[in-house]
């Protein structure tokens, strides 16, 4: 089973006055797992449906291995899909659900059942063949749906938030399993999600969409460390914008001098982009910073610290430190010694532009 | 009839409503009263009819009237005709309504109110108006068309052996019931996702309809079929005015001559209808537990 190359070219789709896709250009390499990431309503599902054939673009085309499939009916396309909502056929048991596509193609029953069993084993459910969908848990149903989508050995696998209805633990195991399967089958996979952690942890590359357009596509590390646009910086993780003074390839920020990485803006005044986890906070009675808000997340706690000049900075500290750093504590703030990104000074900003970074974390 | 629309009646069972403190017994009492009233309303005429049919002036008890049904002139013919008409009507009305309801739901949800109104319209047209219209159309056959296939068609649809014109009329009458039942059944499954999943696996549209939608709508279709059958087995006005010998018309014809037999036939036809209802609703129940 080999993956196909998928290309979206200038895809446009509007519904009445809403523009769901606004000239989407994206190429997915053979065998790659790409995550489509973006806020709700940015057109992720619409893009996927255009590829599956459930939606016709108003403009632009979809190419699979160079062949234009924009007008090919959905049932002649070579793409397996797993849906966000539970989509197993309620009248068929798991084995017949997996075998549905083979039945359409008139595969003999014995071969069909053997292959269905093989696929159920592949997704880790060797014993549920005889059960009906209402006798399966949500996670099991999505696994069976995955097996069903893989049954016809498609060259493209489409996953539209297949994990969003599942609880946190099942989500993590299942996404690891999907990734493992995808790597072993080498199938080109497009994974829609609005969970950035999911996207960053699974994908070879992440495509960030905004209002129907591609904002940036890059591997997870690049996307996180060098966001191409402020939108990406804010959407993928949280980002502090701290005022700094450039001199040569060094920048002075919060009294520290750090090396600069990447492109440099012209003027000496610049914004230094710092992730919350690169901000170190230590309790210090003499310190000029003060913890304003602290939200505990288990392994970490995110603090909002007000600095002496009134600016605020977000900081992630280990969860066990959150008691020492309760709101009201006077603290000293330092940055981790490592090269930083800088951008031209924005009019507004000294700190994170996101109003409430918790929303995207 | 209540068991025909399980989706509607199940949540409405008053006993499941949480009893408010202070007046805990009220719903139960009222349920009993309503049940009793309904039972009296339905059972008294039924029992009276039955008693009338088995009471012979001299012997006291006799099932002769029931025996006579089967030997009475035209019984088998008219019953078979009605059952045949019913079967044909069910097939046509399902073939018409199911694809229409599915197509509107998937492709043009904005047209749903239109379809609903169109399908409900037959309820507001009085049968007498309807039949007057039909007979006017049937009589209209200008002479110069006498040798054309059109004229022969008009003749053929009025064949007393199997009057297709009645099937057409019954299809129209059954539309509101079939539509409601199928629409409710379709609302209970996620048609869009299921059909997209099937399309994604290579199924053509007819395959989606037959292998995915129909099997998941079995109880709704059983409901639609039963309502249609009950309608056809009970329809009198149109058949009578167009002079076809269907079962209800035959009951009416025979009632003048043998009062006892005609009532026995009515009781008998109720029994048949109940048996059919039982068969259909148990088919629906089997499907529900299997899915
Ligand atoms: N069939 C439709 N009719 C009208 N508007 C639609 C339709 N499908 C999508 N839209 C609109 O197009 C836009 C993009 O929708 P889409 O489903 O692609 O978003 P999404 O990125 O998948 O969002 P989510 O993360 O919430 O699933 C939305 O504004 C949506 O309201
Ligand atoms: Mg979506």
PDB file of C-alpha atoms in Angstrom, chain A residues 36-44 194 196 206-217 223-224 226-239 241 273 275 343 346 353-354 360:
ATOM      1  CA  UNK A  36      -4.915  20.550   9.344  1.00  0.00           C
ATOM      2  CA  UNK A  37      -5.068  22.819  12.329  1.00  0.00           C
ATOM      3  CA  UNK A  38      -7.144  25.914  12.820  1.00  0.00           C
ATOM      4  CA  UNK A  39      -9.873  27.539  14.823  1.00  0.00           C
ATOM      5  CA  UNK A  40     -13.473  26.419  14.461  1.00  0.00           C
ATOM      6  CA  UNK A  41     -15.024  27.414  11.153  1.00  0.00           C
ATOM      7  CA  UNK A  42     -11.751  27.982   9.301  1.00  0.00           C
ATOM      8  CA  UNK A  43     -12.625  25.442   6.597  1.00  0.00           C
ATOM      9  CA  UNK A  44     -10.788  22.298   7.678  1.00  0.00           C
ATOM     10  CA  UNK A 194      -8.378  21.875  16.331  1.00  0.00           C
ATOM     11  CA  UNK A 196      -2.747  21.841  18.685  1.00  0.00           C
ATOM     12  CA  UNK A 206       1.188  20.844  10.391  1.00  0.00           C
ATOM     13  CA  UNK A 207      -0.833  23.151   8.157  1.00  0.00           C
ATOM     14  CA  UNK A 208      -2.402  26.048  10.009  1.00  0.00           C
ATOM     15  CA  UNK A 209      -5.535  27.391   8.376  1.00  0.00           C
ATOM     16  CA  UNK A 210      -7.204  30.699   8.998  1.00  0.00           C
ATOM     17  CA  UNK A 211     -10.399  31.884   7.332  1.00  0.00           C
ATOM     18  CA  UNK A 212     -10.064  29.363   4.513  1.00  0.00           C
ATOM     19  CA  UNK A 213      -6.450  30.196   3.686  1.00  0.00           C
ATOM     20  CA  UNK A 214      -3.195  28.496   4.492  1.00  0.00           C
ATOM     21  CA  UNK A 215      -1.318  30.490   7.107  1.00  0.00           C
ATOM     22  CA  UNK A 216       1.774  28.318   7.455  1.00  0.00           C
ATOM     23  CA  UNK A 217       2.775  24.740   6.813  1.00  0.00           C
ATOM     24  CA  UNK A 223       5.974  25.767  13.597  1.00  0.00           C
ATOM     25  CA  UNK A 224       6.424  26.076  17.320  1.00  0.00           C
ATOM     26  CA  UNK A 226       9.529  29.938  14.279  1.00  0.00           C
ATOM     27  CA  UNK A 227       5.921  30.775  13.638  1.00  0.00           C
ATOM     28  CA  UNK A 228       5.699  32.615  10.326  1.00  0.00           C
ATOM     29  CA  UNK A 229       2.928  34.952  11.348  1.00  0.00           C
ATOM     30  CA  UNK A 230       1.627  36.410  14.593  1.00  0.00           C
ATOM     31  CA  UNK A 231      -1.560  34.374  14.132  1.00  0.00           C
ATOM     32  CA  UNK A 232       0.386  31.110  14.097  1.00  0.00           C
ATOM     33  CA  UNK A 233       2.457  32.256  17.053  1.00  0.00           C
ATOM     34  CA  UNK A 234      -0.662  32.889  19.072  1.00  0.00           C
ATOM     35  CA  UNK A 235      -2.591  29.877  17.865  1.00  0.00           C
ATOM     36  CA  UNK A 236       0.129  27.297  18.368  1.00  0.00           C
ATOM     37  CA  UNK A 237       1.053  27.619  21.999  1.00  0.00           C
ATOM     38  CA  UNK A 238       1.212  30.982  23.707  1.00  0.00           C
ATOM     39  CA  UNK A 239       3.837  33.621  22.998  1.00  0.00           C
ATOM     40  CA  UNK A 241       6.100  39.732  23.159  1.00  0.00           C
ATOM     41  CA  UNK A 273       9.246  36.428  21.206  1.00  0.00           C
ATOM     42  CA  UNK A 275       7.467  31.042  24.968  1.00  0.00           C
ATOM     43  CA  UNK A 343       9.997  40.713  15.294  1.00  0.00           C
ATOM     44  CA  UNK A 346       4.110  46.009  17.301  1.00  0.00           C
ATOM     45  CA  UNK A 353      -1.454  39.400  22.439  1.00  0.00           C
ATOM     46  CA  UNK A 354      -3.868  36.588  23.197  1.00  0.00           C
ATOM     47  CA  UNK A 360      -5.587  27.738  23.035  1.00  0.00           C
TER      48      UNK A 360
END
